[in-house]
Amino acid sequence: MSERTKERRQELHDALLAAAERTIADSGLAGLRARDLAASVGCATGAIYNVFPDLDSLILEVNARTLAGLEGHLGGHTASAKRATRIGAGDQLVELGVRYLEFATNNLLRWRTLFDHRMPPGQAVPTWYMERQQPLFGIVERTLQALQPSLSPKERSLLSRSLFSAVHGIVSLGLEEKLGALPLATLKSQLATLIRAFSAGIAQKRS
Amino acid sequence: MSERTKERRQELHDALLAAAERTIADSGLAGLRARDLAASVGCATGAIYNVFPDLDSLILEVNARTLAGLEGHLGGHTASAKRATRIGAGDQLVELGVRYLEFATNNLLRWRTLFDHRMPPGQAVPTWYMERQQPLFGIVERTLQALQPSLSPKERSLLSRSLFSAVHGIVSLGLEEKLGALPLATLKSQLATLIRAFSAGIAQKRS
């Protein structure tokens, strides 16, 4: 492949990715159609498949960008190690939970697409995408480590995922108003109550 | 309306409900189509709307039956007040969580439909359906009351919904394998770890 061809493919790849991200942000996953994407970047529908193996791969690349945005939003407050020791691990977990809620609220359709997208039957989520989730859980794992140093790396890894899932459940059923409408402030304070209770329980656990 | 007409409407209502329930159990919400339902009970498609205002109402009636089944599965173990005091409120919450996981595993598509169904834009979930959820939360509220008697009724009501949402998050991301595949036994023990930590934290809380 000539340098110029490679360059053009990269440009098409980036244009399609940006167009798909805009569509998902504006209308969610259900609004994404190959024909519309192609039209919006001015290529033939079939040309999409020169740069992405399928539409699922394109969606996963959009999701990877959403994960990076989420990581930035969560990671910001742990950047300072000084602050980390100052505010205490339990409060840090609460802050992570509240920041997750903020990110979901401010990026509702992109965030929802992380969970709405399912691979075609029989196809597993690719390894590169699973690996892209790890830094996010790393943030939670480091806080759990400070909270309860006796947890093994394996326990910490599992617990970070379970705690994330629990927080995600509260945020997602809350924002979908599945159990009735809750003001955002109530949702925040519920998150805080639950994470604080969990943290107190984990901190008092003896291995 | 004559008695005979009322009776026939009731029969059609029940037949459609049973057919919709079977379809959802076998193929999930995406498999539900008015035409197929009508064909399977031998009525015209339009006749559905003589007994249900719309397909959403029919789906909510199926969901109400799923909720009743879930309530039976969760409520069974709290039937005996003796047992309740014997096993302790924290262990009871763990058992409720594990039973929720069991119900979801054994009724995957019916359970998923509880959450996959969304009302058309601008339409709220009807009050009768929201009220149908209350007995389920009542089970959790009674256990929270035993765990921490200082919670006000309002706090208990909110916390039962948040704890349910947290458990739901773990169960649903776990069963969807969103964060990687976990054996069912690991999922159970993660639920137990998280609920136990939460219970310990809530029990030590002073009002």
mmCIF file of C-alpha atoms in Angstrom:
data_model
loop_
_atom_site.group_PDB
_atom_site.id
_atom_site.type_symbol
_atom_site.label_atom_id
_atom_site.label_comp_id
_atom_site.label_asym_id
_atom_site.label_seq_id
_atom_site.Cartn_x
_atom_site.Cartn_y
_atom_site.Cartn_z
ATOM 1 C CA MET A 1 0.000 0.000 0.000
ATOM 2 C CA SER A 2 1.432 3.379 -0.942
ATOM 3 C CA GLU A 3 1.949 6.067 1.712
ATOM 4 C CA ARG A 4 -0.755 8.155 0.072
ATOM 5 C CA THR A 5 -3.271 5.267 0.154
ATOM 6 C CA LYS A 6 -2.480 4.608 3.823
ATOM 7 C CA GLU A 7 -2.965 8.273 4.576
ATOM 8 C CA ARG A 8 -6.316 8.368 2.778
ATOM 9 C CA ARG A 9 -7.507 5.271 4.621
ATOM 10 C CA GLN A 10 -6.517 6.870 7.922
ATOM 11 C CA GLU A 11 -8.404 10.026 6.993
ATOM 12 C CA LEU A 12 -11.527 8.046 6.100
ATOM 13 C CA HIS A 13 -11.188 6.017 9.310
ATOM 14 C CA ASP A 14 -10.972 9.175 11.425
ATOM 15 C CA ALA A 15 -13.821 10.921 9.590
ATOM 16 C CA LEU A 16 -16.127 7.911 10.024
ATOM 17 C CA LEU A 17 -15.179 7.577 13.683
ATOM 18 C CA ALA A 18 -15.929 11.260 14.316
ATOM 19 C CA ALA A 19 -19.238 11.021 12.417
ATOM 20 C CA ALA A 20 -20.273 7.883 14.333
ATOM 21 C CA GLU A 21 -19.374 9.548 17.636
ATOM 22 C CA ARG A 22 -21.506 12.593 16.786
ATOM 23 C CA THR A 23 -24.450 10.427 15.743
ATOM 24 C CA ILE A 24 -24.258 8.344 18.925
ATOM 25 C CA ALA A 25 -23.953 11.486 21.084
ATOM 26 C CA ASP A 26 -27.011 13.029 19.357
ATOM 27 C CA SER A 27 -29.318 10.069 18.775
ATOM 28 C CA GLY A 28 -27.846 7.042 20.527
ATOM 29 C CA LEU A 29 -26.957 3.679 19.089
ATOM 30 C CA ALA A 30 -30.377 3.197 17.478
ATOM 31 C CA GLY A 31 -29.714 6.231 15.246
ATOM 32 C CA LEU A 32 -26.544 4.751 13.719
ATOM 33 C CA ARG A 33 -26.893 3.571 10.107
ATOM 34 C CA ALA A 34 -24.049 2.756 7.713
ATOM 35 C CA ARG A 35 -25.707 4.607 4.825
ATOM 36 C CA ASP A 36 -26.106 7.841 6.798
ATOM 37 C CA LEU A 37 -22.523 7.636 8.066
ATOM 38 C CA ALA A 38 -21.166 7.177 4.566
ATOM 39 C CA ALA A 39 -23.285 10.068 3.278
ATOM 40 C CA SER A 40 -22.106 12.370 6.067
ATOM 41 C CA VAL A 41 -18.409 11.840 5.219
ATOM 42 C CA GLY A 42 -19.035 11.645 1.457
ATOM 43 C CA CYS A 43 -17.978 8.049 0.751
ATOM 44 C CA ALA A 44 -19.791 5.007 -0.646
ATOM 45 C CA THR A 45 -21.450 2.791 1.989
ATOM 46 C CA GLY A 46 -19.193 -0.102 1.008
ATOM 47 C CA ALA A 47 -16.064 2.018 1.601
ATOM 48 C CA ILE A 48 -16.744 1.854 5.366
ATOM 49 C CA TYR A 49 -15.710 -1.796 5.236
ATOM 50 C CA ASN A 50 -12.335 -0.921 3.727
ATOM 51 C CA VAL A 51 -11.399 0.735 7.031
ATOM 52 C CA PHE A 52 -13.546 -1.119 9.596
ATOM 53 C CA PRO A 53 -14.163 -4.883 9.473
ATOM 54 C CA ASP A 54 -17.803 -4.238 10.452
ATOM 55 C CA LEU A 55 -20.056 -1.690 12.133
ATOM 56 C CA ASP A 56 -19.468 -3.340 15.529
ATOM 57 C CA SER A 57 -15.762 -2.519 15.316
ATOM 58 C CA LEU A 58 -16.596 1.098 14.547
ATOM 59 C CA ILE A 59 -18.984 1.236 17.538
ATOM 60 C CA LEU A 60 -16.342 -0.314 19.817
ATOM 61 C CA GLU A 61 -13.856 2.372 18.721
ATOM 62 C CA VAL A 62 -16.419 5.036 19.635
ATOM 63 C CA ASN A 63 -16.930 3.266 22.966
ATOM 64 C CA ALA A 64 -13.163 3.189 23.562
ATOM 65 C CA ARG A 65 -13.130 6.985 23.165
ATOM 66 C CA THR A 66 -16.032 7.253 25.633
ATOM 67 C CA LEU A 67 -14.074 5.065 28.083
ATOM 68 C CA ALA A 68 -11.056 7.375 27.689
ATOM 69 C CA GLY A 69 -13.277 10.381 28.429
ATOM 70 C CA LEU A 70 -14.696 8.643 31.492
ATOM 71 C CA GLU A 71 -11.207 7.741 32.660
ATOM 72 C CA GLY A 72 -10.178 11.387 32.374
ATOM 73 C CA HIS A 73 -13.215 12.478 34.368
ATOM 74 C CA LEU A 74 -12.598 9.895 37.113
ATOM 75 C CA GLY A 75 -8.822 10.085 37.142
ATOM 76 C CA GLY A 76 -8.610 13.856 37.476
ATOM 77 C CA HIS A 77 -9.158 13.861 41.190
ATOM 78 C CA THR A 78 -6.655 11.107 41.994
ATOM 79 C CA ALA A 79 -3.835 12.808 40.082
ATOM 80 C CA SER A 80 -2.537 14.317 43.286
ATOM 81 C CA ALA A 81 -1.242 11.654 45.648
ATOM 82 C CA LYS A 82 -1.262 14.245 48.424
ATOM 83 C CA ARG A 83 -4.978 14.758 48.031
ATOM 84 C CA ALA A 84 -5.530 10.980 47.992
ATOM 85 C CA THR A 85 -4.121 10.557 51.474
ATOM 86 C CA ARG A 86 -5.778 13.734 52.690
ATOM 87 C CA ILE A 87 -9.369 12.907 51.862
ATOM 88 C CA GLY A 88 -9.324 9.226 52.815
ATOM 89 C CA ALA A 89 -10.056 6.199 50.712
ATOM 90 C CA GLY A 90 -13.758 5.969 51.640
ATOM 91 C CA ASP A 91 -14.399 9.559 50.588
ATOM 92 C CA GLN A 92 -12.409 8.950 47.437
ATOM 93 C CA LEU A 93 -14.658 6.032 46.498
ATOM 94 C CA VAL A 94 -17.698 8.256 47.074
ATOM 95 C CA GLU A 95 -16.140 10.918 44.849
ATOM 96 C CA LEU A 96 -15.468 8.344 42.114
ATOM 97 C CA GLY A 97 -19.105 7.238 42.283
ATOM 98 C CA VAL A 98 -20.411 10.791 42.092
ATOM 99 C CA ARG A 99 -18.076 11.540 39.173
ATOM 100 C CA TYR A 100 -19.364 8.462 37.378
ATOM 101 C CA LEU A 101 -22.912 9.785 37.828
ATOM 102 C CA GLU A 102 -21.822 13.205 36.499
ATOM 103 C CA PHE A 103 -20.181 11.693 33.436
ATOM 104 C CA ALA A 104 -23.282 9.595 32.685
ATOM 105 C CA THR A 105 -25.573 12.606 33.104
ATOM 106 C CA ASN A 106 -23.445 14.834 30.884
ATOM 107 C CA ASN A 107 -22.806 12.222 28.186
ATOM 108 C CA LEU A 108 -26.042 10.291 28.446
ATOM 109 C CA LEU A 109 -26.264 8.661 25.003
ATOM 110 C CA ARG A 110 -22.532 7.986 24.602
ATOM 111 C CA TRP A 111 -22.483 6.459 28.082
ATOM 112 C CA ARG A 112 -25.613 4.379 27.406
ATOM 113 C CA THR A 113 -24.038 3.041 24.210
ATOM 114 C CA LEU A 114 -21.219 1.486 26.267
ATOM 115 C CA PHE A 115 -23.859 -0.890 27.661
ATOM 116 C CA ASP A 116 -26.506 -1.001 24.913
ATOM 117 C CA HIS A 117 -24.121 -2.346 22.305
ATOM 118 C CA ARG A 118 -24.033 -6.140 22.112
ATOM 119 C CA MET A 119 -21.791 -8.187 19.839
ATOM 120 C CA PRO A 120 -23.553 -10.393 17.252
ATOM 121 C CA PRO A 121 -24.521 -13.826 18.678
ATOM 122 C CA GLY A 122 -21.522 -16.094 19.134
ATOM 123 C CA GLN A 123 -18.955 -13.282 18.781
ATOM 124 C CA ALA A 124 -16.944 -12.293 21.838
ATOM 125 C CA VAL A 125 -15.950 -8.722 22.633
ATOM 126 C CA PRO A 126 -12.393 -8.374 21.241
ATOM 127 C CA THR A 127 -9.472 -8.521 23.668
ATOM 128 C CA TRP A 128 -8.222 -5.008 22.798
ATOM 129 C CA TYR A 129 -11.535 -3.588 23.975
ATOM 130 C CA MET A 130 -11.547 -5.579 27.232
ATOM 131 C CA GLU A 131 -8.006 -4.301 27.865
ATOM 132 C CA ARG A 132 -9.163 -0.742 27.297
ATOM 133 C CA GLN A 133 -11.423 -1.107 30.384
ATOM 134 C CA GLN A 134 -8.526 -2.018 32.684
ATOM 135 C CA PRO A 135 -7.211 1.522 33.462
ATOM 136 C CA LEU A 136 -10.689 2.471 34.718
ATOM 137 C CA PHE A 137 -10.777 -0.427 37.134
ATOM 138 C CA GLY A 138 -7.175 0.391 38.063
ATOM 139 C CA ILE A 139 -8.390 3.698 39.525
ATOM 140 C CA VAL A 140 -10.887 1.850 41.747
ATOM 141 C CA GLU A 141 -8.349 -0.866 42.647
ATOM 142 C CA ARG A 142 -5.810 1.671 43.925
ATOM 143 C CA THR A 143 -8.460 3.211 46.171
ATOM 144 C CA LEU A 144 -9.545 -0.213 47.462
ATOM 145 C CA GLN A 145 -5.883 -0.974 48.205
ATOM 146 C CA ALA A 146 -5.705 2.114 50.424
ATOM 147 C CA LEU A 147 -9.009 1.174 52.097
ATOM 148 C CA GLN A 148 -8.123 -2.436 52.916
ATOM 149 C CA PRO A 149 -4.474 -3.414 52.316
ATOM 150 C CA SER A 150 -5.195 -7.048 53.221
ATOM 151 C CA LEU A 151 -7.092 -7.671 49.965
ATOM 152 C CA SER A 152 -5.154 -9.835 47.517
ATOM 153 C CA PRO A 153 -4.622 -8.463 43.981
ATOM 154 C CA LYS A 154 -7.200 -10.987 42.730
ATOM 155 C CA GLU A 155 -9.763 -9.948 45.358
ATOM 156 C CA ARG A 156 -9.108 -6.286 44.584
ATOM 157 C CA SER A 157 -9.568 -6.850 40.886
ATOM 158 C CA LEU A 158 -12.888 -8.679 41.365
ATOM 159 C CA LEU A 159 -14.132 -6.238 43.981
ATOM 160 C CA SER A 160 -13.354 -3.202 41.818
ATOM 161 C CA ARG A 161 -15.558 -4.669 39.086
ATOM 162 C CA SER A 162 -18.344 -5.548 41.497
ATOM 163 C CA LEU A 163 -18.279 -2.123 43.097
ATOM 164 C CA PHE A 164 -18.301 -0.526 39.653
ATOM 165 C CA SER A 165 -21.294 -2.708 38.709
ATOM 166 C CA ALA A 166 -23.134 -1.737 41.890
ATOM 167 C CA VAL A 167 -22.539 1.966 41.283
ATOM 168 C CA HIS A 168 -23.505 1.521 37.645
ATOM 169 C CA GLY A 169 -26.775 -0.141 38.730
ATOM 170 C CA ILE A 170 -27.687 2.810 40.948
ATOM 171 C CA VAL A 171 -26.743 5.341 38.264
ATOM 172 C CA SER A 172 -28.445 3.558 35.397
ATOM 173 C CA LEU A 173 -31.739 2.620 37.093
ATOM 174 C CA GLY A 174 -31.707 6.133 38.605
ATOM 175 C CA LEU A 175 -31.203 7.963 35.307
ATOM 176 C CA GLU A 176 -33.703 5.703 33.510
ATOM 177 C CA GLU A 177 -36.191 6.455 36.329
ATOM 178 C CA LYS A 178 -36.921 2.738 36.391
ATOM 179 C CA LEU A 179 -37.933 2.774 40.053
ATOM 180 C CA GLY A 180 -39.611 6.186 39.918
ATOM 181 C CA ALA A 181 -38.153 9.646 39.348
ATOM 182 C CA LEU A 182 -35.436 10.738 41.803
ATOM 183 C CA PRO A 183 -33.947 14.252 41.892
ATOM 184 C CA LEU A 184 -30.261 14.191 40.938
ATOM 185 C CA ALA A 185 -29.291 15.408 44.423
ATOM 186 C CA THR A 186 -31.102 12.435 46.010
ATOM 187 C CA LEU A 187 -29.405 10.061 43.589
ATOM 188 C CA LYS A 188 -26.022 11.537 44.584
ATOM 189 C CA SER A 189 -26.717 11.211 48.281
ATOM 190 C CA GLN A 190 -27.949 7.627 47.825
ATOM 191 C CA LEU A 191 -24.728 6.768 45.995
ATOM 192 C CA ALA A 192 -22.765 8.359 48.841
ATOM 193 C CA THR A 193 -24.714 6.461 51.540
ATOM 194 C CA LEU A 194 -24.258 3.134 49.833
ATOM 195 C CA ILE A 195 -20.566 3.578 48.998
ATOM 196 C CA ARG A 196 -19.826 4.913 52.488
ATOM 197 C CA ALA A 197 -21.497 1.888 54.113
ATOM 198 C CA PHE A 198 -19.636 -0.449 51.759
ATOM 199 C CA SER A 199 -16.310 1.291 52.504
ATOM 200 C CA ALA A 200 -16.851 1.099 56.267
ATOM 201 C CA GLY A 201 -17.620 -2.607 55.942
ATOM 202 C CA ILE A 202 -14.569 -3.317 53.751
ATOM 203 C CA ALA A 203 -12.269 -1.244 55.976
ATOM 204 C CA GLN A 204 -13.279 -3.191 59.103
ATOM 205 C CA LYS A 205 -12.873 -6.569 57.360
ATOM 206 C CA ARG A 206 -9.948 -8.605 58.665
ATOM 207 C CA SER A 207 -8.283 -10.985 56.276
ATOM 208 C CA MET B 1 -71.719 -5.029 27.565
ATOM 209 C CA SER B 2 -73.383 -8.431 27.988
ATOM 210 C CA GLU B 3 -71.971 -10.983 30.427
ATOM 211 C CA ARG B 4 -71.034 -13.207 27.503
ATOM 212 C CA THR B 5 -69.162 -10.358 25.761
ATOM 213 C CA LYS B 6 -67.283 -9.550 28.976
ATOM 214 C CA GLU B 7 -66.372 -13.183 29.362
ATOM 215 C CA ARG B 8 -65.087 -13.416 25.795
ATOM 216 C CA ARG B 9 -63.013 -10.285 26.232
ATOM 217 C CA GLN B 10 -61.532 -11.711 29.414
ATOM 218 C CA GLU B 11 -60.703 -14.947 27.595
ATOM 219 C CA LEU B 12 -59.017 -13.060 24.752
ATOM 220 C CA HIS B 13 -57.139 -10.895 27.276
ATOM 221 C CA ASP B 14 -55.849 -13.954 29.120
ATOM 222 C CA ALA B 15 -54.926 -15.822 25.935
ATOM 223 C CA LEU B 16 -52.964 -12.837 24.584
ATOM 224 C CA LEU B 17 -51.231 -12.341 27.934
ATOM 225 C CA ALA B 18 -50.203 -16.007 28.058
ATOM 226 C CA ALA B 19 -49.007 -15.899 24.433
ATOM 227 C CA ALA B 20 -47.004 -12.711 25.043
ATOM 228 C CA GLU B 21 -45.461 -14.221 28.158
ATOM 229 C CA ARG B 22 -44.392 -17.342 26.241
ATOM 230 C CA THR B 23 -42.930 -15.250 23.400
ATOM 231 C CA ILE B 24 -40.968 -13.054 25.809
ATOM 232 C CA ALA B 25 -39.719 -16.088 27.742
ATOM 233 C CA ASP B 26 -38.574 -17.750 24.499
ATOM 234 C CA SER B 27 -37.278 -14.847 22.401
ATOM 235 C CA GLY B 28 -37.266 -11.729 24.571
ATOM 236 C CA LEU B 29 -38.933 -8.406 23.945
ATOM 237 C CA ALA B 30 -37.454 -8.062 20.433
ATOM 238 C CA GLY B 31 -39.397 -11.172 19.356
ATOM 239 C CA LEU B 32 -42.791 -9.698 20.265
ATOM 240 C CA ARG B 33 -44.968 -8.678 17.293
ATOM 241 C CA ALA B 34 -48.700 -7.908 17.384
ATOM 242 C CA ARG B 35 -49.368 -9.923 14.213
ATOM 243 C CA ASP B 36 -47.702 -13.082 15.540
ATOM 244 C CA LEU B 37 -49.517 -12.768 18.866
ATOM 245 C CA ALA B 38 -52.880 -12.416 17.136
ATOM 246 C CA ALA B 39 -52.118 -15.396 14.907
ATOM 247 C CA SER B 40 -51.090 -17.559 17.847
ATOM 248 C CA VAL B 41 -54.426 -17.015 19.655
ATOM 249 C CA GLY B 42 -56.482 -16.979 16.440
ATOM 250 C CA CYS B 43 -57.788 -13.398 16.463
ATOM 251 C CA ALA B 44 -57.412 -10.442 14.105
ATOM 252 C CA THR B 45 -54.449 -8.146 14.847
ATOM 253 C CA GLY B 46 -56.834 -5.251 15.509
ATOM 254 C CA ALA B 47 -58.729 -7.296 18.129
ATOM 255 C CA ILE B 48 -55.712 -6.977 20.466
ATOM 256 C CA TYR B 49 -56.616 -3.332 20.907
ATOM 257 C CA ASN B 50 -60.132 -4.221 22.078
ATOM 258 C CA VAL B 51 -58.605 -5.714 25.216
ATOM 259 C CA PHE B 52 -55.321 -3.795 25.627
ATOM 260 C CA PRO B 53 -54.996 -0.037 24.968
ATOM 261 C CA ASP B 54 -51.637 -0.719 23.289
ATOM 262 C CA LEU B 55 -48.781 -3.223 23.145
ATOM 263 C CA ASP B 56 -46.976 -1.428 26.007
ATOM 264 C CA SER B 57 -49.880 -2.203 28.347
ATOM 265 C CA LEU B 58 -49.703 -5.854 27.368
ATOM 266 C CA ILE B 59 -45.933 -5.910 28.005
ATOM 267 C CA LEU B 60 -46.396 -4.230 31.401
ATOM 268 C CA GLU B 61 -48.941 -6.909 32.340
ATOM 269 C CA VAL B 62 -46.395 -9.587 31.427
ATOM 270 C CA ASN B 63 -43.807 -7.688 33.509
ATOM 271 C CA ALA B 64 -46.229 -7.531 36.451
ATOM 272 C CA ARG B 65 -46.460 -11.333 36.318
ATOM 273 C CA THR B 66 -42.655 -11.550 36.235
ATOM 274 C CA LEU B 67 -42.495 -9.246 39.289
ATOM 275 C CA ALA B 68 -44.986 -11.513 41.098
ATOM 276 C CA GLY B 69 -42.796 -14.523 40.288
ATOM 277 C CA LEU B 70 -39.710 -12.688 41.547
ATOM 278 C CA GLU B 71 -41.558 -11.672 44.717
ATOM 279 C CA GLY B 72 -42.458 -15.315 45.337
ATOM 280 C CA HIS B 73 -38.842 -16.361 44.833
ATOM 281 C CA LEU B 74 -37.501 -13.666 47.191
ATOM 282 C CA GLY B 75 -40.304 -13.788 49.735
ATOM 283 C CA GLY B 76 -40.172 -17.537 50.314
ATOM 284 C CA HIS B 77 -37.288 -17.374 52.740
ATOM 285 C CA THR B 78 -38.700 -14.570 54.880
ATOM 286 C CA ALA B 79 -42.035 -16.339 55.370
ATOM 287 C CA SER B 80 -40.854 -17.675 58.698
ATOM 288 C CA ALA B 81 -40.303 -14.896 61.220
ATOM 289 C CA LYS B 82 -38.388 -17.369 63.362
ATOM 290 C CA ARG B 83 -35.858 -17.955 60.627
ATOM 291 C CA ALA B 84 -35.524 -14.189 60.071
ATOM 292 C CA THR B 85 -34.230 -13.617 63.592
ATOM 293 C CA ARG B 86 -32.160 -16.802 63.490
ATOM 294 C CA ILE B 87 -30.042 -16.024 60.449
ATOM 295 C CA GLY B 88 -29.513 -12.306 61.055
ATOM 296 C CA ALA B 89 -30.408 -9.371 58.859
ATOM 297 C CA GLY B 90 -27.036 -9.157 57.066
ATOM 298 C CA ASP B 91 -27.196 -12.807 56.014
ATOM 299 C CA GLN B 92 -30.792 -12.287 54.954
ATOM 300 C CA LEU B 93 -29.774 -9.449 52.631
ATOM 301 C CA VAL B 94 -27.090 -11.690 51.131
ATOM 302 C CA GLU B 95 -29.691 -14.417 50.621
ATOM 303 C CA LEU B 96 -32.068 -11.952 48.930
ATOM 304 C CA GLY B 97 -29.253 -10.907 46.581
ATOM 305 C CA VAL B 98 -28.356 -14.477 45.719
ATOM 306 C CA ARG B 99 -32.024 -15.311 45.135
ATOM 307 C CA TYR B 100 -32.307 -12.336 42.804
ATOM 308 C CA LEU B 101 -29.348 -13.697 40.834
ATOM 309 C CA GLU B 102 -31.002 -17.146 40.707
ATOM 310 C CA PHE B 103 -34.286 -15.719 39.464
ATOM 311 C CA ALA B 104 -32.512 -13.713 36.757
ATOM 312 C CA THR B 105 -30.468 -16.752 35.659
ATOM 313 C CA ASN B 106 -33.506 -19.039 35.525
ATOM 314 C CA ASN B 107 -35.829 -16.514 33.824
ATOM 315 C CA LEU B 108 -33.272 -14.623 31.785
ATOM 316 C CA LEU B 109 -35.422 -13.148 29.014
ATOM 317 C CA ARG B 110 -38.485 -12.439 31.164
ATOM 318 C CA TRP B 111 -36.217 -10.754 33.743
ATOM 319 C CA ARG B 112 -34.371 -8.767 31.074
ATOM 320 C CA THR B 113 -37.692 -7.525 29.674
ATOM 321 C CA LEU B 114 -38.442 -5.843 33.030
ATOM 322 C CA PHE B 115 -35.588 -3.459 32.200
ATOM 323 C CA ASP B 116 -35.454 -3.508 28.385
ATOM 324 C CA HIS B 117 -38.993 -2.218 27.976
ATOM 325 C CA ARG B 118 -39.245 1.559 27.761
ATOM 326 C CA MET B 119 -42.459 3.553 27.471
ATOM 327 C CA PRO B 120 -42.903 5.617 24.268
ATOM 328 C CA PRO B 121 -41.293 9.090 24.553
ATOM 329 C CA GLY B 122 -43.260 11.421 26.815
ATOM 330 C CA GLN B 123 -45.352 8.628 28.364
ATOM 331 C CA ALA B 124 -44.798 7.796 32.025
ATOM 332 C CA VAL B 125 -44.954 4.279 33.416
ATOM 333 C CA PRO B 126 -48.537 3.917 34.765
ATOM 334 C CA THR B 127 -49.098 4.206 38.515
ATOM 335 C CA TRP B 128 -50.565 0.696 38.834
ATOM 336 C CA TYR B 129 -47.268 -0.735 37.566
ATOM 337 C CA MET B 130 -45.118 1.383 39.912
ATOM 338 C CA GLU B 131 -47.318 0.197 42.798
ATOM 339 C CA ARG B 132 -46.778 -3.394 41.729
ATOM 340 C CA GLN B 133 -43.042 -2.944 42.509
ATOM 341 C CA GLN B 134 -43.681 -1.899 46.116
ATOM 342 C CA PRO B 135 -44.095 -5.379 47.716
ATOM 343 C CA LEU B 136 -40.647 -6.327 46.368
ATOM 344 C CA PHE B 137 -39.009 -3.319 48.007
ATOM 345 C CA GLY B 138 -41.069 -4.049 51.123
ATOM 346 C CA ILE B 139 -39.127 -7.310 51.531
ATOM 347 C CA VAL B 140 -35.813 -5.406 51.443
ATOM 348 C CA GLU B 141 -37.151 -2.617 53.693
ATOM 349 C CA ARG B 142 -38.146 -5.059 56.439
ATOM 350 C CA THR B 143 -34.657 -6.546 56.409
ATOM 351 C CA LEU B 144 -33.034 -3.083 56.522
ATOM 352 C CA GLN B 145 -35.284 -2.243 59.475
ATOM 353 C CA ALA B 146 -33.885 -5.249 61.362
ATOM 354 C CA LEU B 147 -30.324 -4.291 60.370
ATOM 355 C CA GLN B 148 -30.499 -0.636 61.423
ATOM 356 C CA PRO B 149 -33.631 0.363 63.369
ATOM 357 C CA SER B 150 -32.573 4.035 63.436
ATOM 358 C CA LEU B 151 -33.324 4.486 59.708
ATOM 359 C CA SER B 152 -36.449 6.584 59.109
ATOM 360 C CA PRO B 153 -39.169 5.062 56.876
ATOM 361 C CA LYS B 154 -38.131 7.499 54.117
ATOM 362 C CA GLU B 155 -34.436 6.526 54.421
ATOM 363 C CA ARG B 156 -35.385 2.846 54.418
ATOM 364 C CA SER B 157 -37.520 3.266 51.332
ATOM 365 C CA LEU B 158 -34.748 5.056 49.408
ATOM 366 C CA LEU B 159 -32.035 2.703 50.623
ATOM 367 C CA SER B 160 -34.016 -0.408 49.651
ATOM 368 C CA ARG B 161 -34.226 0.926 46.088
ATOM 369 C CA SER B 162 -30.537 1.856 45.999
ATOM 370 C CA LEU B 163 -29.463 -1.506 47.365
ATOM 371 C CA PHE B 164 -31.723 -3.239 44.860
ATOM 372 C CA SER B 165 -30.159 -1.149 42.072
ATOM 373 C CA ALA B 166 -26.649 -2.022 43.253
ATOM 374 C CA VAL B 167 -27.436 -5.740 43.341
ATOM 375 C CA HIS B 168 -29.158 -5.443 39.972
ATOM 376 C CA GLY B 169 -26.023 -3.804 38.533
ATOM 377 C CA ILE B 170 -23.822 -6.677 39.692
ATOM 378 C CA VAL B 171 -26.272 -9.295 38.424
ATOM 379 C CA SER B 172 -26.953 -7.648 35.094
ATOM 380 C CA LEU B 173 -23.376 -6.710 34.121
ATOM 381 C CA GLY B 174 -22.340 -10.147 35.411
ATOM 382 C CA LEU B 175 -24.879 -12.108 33.360
ATOM 383 C CA GLU B 176 -24.245 -9.954 30.280
ATOM 384 C CA GLU B 177 -20.515 -10.623 30.745
ATOM 385 C CA LYS B 178 -19.976 -6.911 30.142
ATOM 386 C CA LEU B 179 -16.781 -6.833 32.209
ATOM 387 C CA GLY B 180 -15.585 -10.269 31.125
ATOM 388 C CA ALA B 181 -16.990 -13.732 31.804
ATOM 389 C CA LEU B 182 -17.347 -14.673 35.479
ATOM 390 C CA PRO B 183 -18.353 -18.160 36.695
ATOM 391 C CA LEU B 184 -21.747 -18.074 38.436
ATOM 392 C CA ALA B 185 -20.108 -19.131 41.720
ATOM 393 C CA THR B 186 -17.749 -16.120 41.574
ATOM 394 C CA LEU B 187 -20.673 -13.824 40.812
ATOM 395 C CA LYS B 188 -22.504 -15.217 43.856
ATOM 396 C CA SER B 189 -19.524 -14.742 46.131
ATOM 397 C CA GLN B 190 -18.962 -11.186 44.831
ATOM 398 C CA LEU B 191 -22.600 -10.365 45.581
ATOM 399 C CA ALA B 192 -22.147 -11.805 49.067
ATOM 400 C CA THR B 193 -18.907 -9.832 49.697
ATOM 401 C CA LEU B 194 -20.439 -6.561 48.596
ATOM 402 C CA ILE B 195 -23.743 -6.996 50.453
ATOM 403 C CA ARG B 196 -21.943 -8.170 53.606
ATOM 404 C CA ALA B 197 -19.665 -5.108 53.566
ATOM 405 C CA PHE B 198 -22.657 -2.832 52.968
ATOM 406 C CA SER B 199 -24.610 -4.503 55.806
ATOM 407 C CA ALA B 200 -21.699 -4.166 58.237
ATOM 408 C CA GLY B 201 -21.410 -0.471 57.340
ATOM 409 C CA ILE B 202 -25.157 0.182 57.723
ATOM 410 C CA ALA B 203 -25.353 -1.763 60.998
ATOM 411 C CA GLN B 204 -22.536 0.298 62.559
ATOM 412 C CA LYS B 205 -24.065 3.616 61.419
ATOM 413 C CA ARG B 206 -25.440 5.730 64.270
ATOM 414 C CA SER B 207 -28.312 8.057 63.530
#
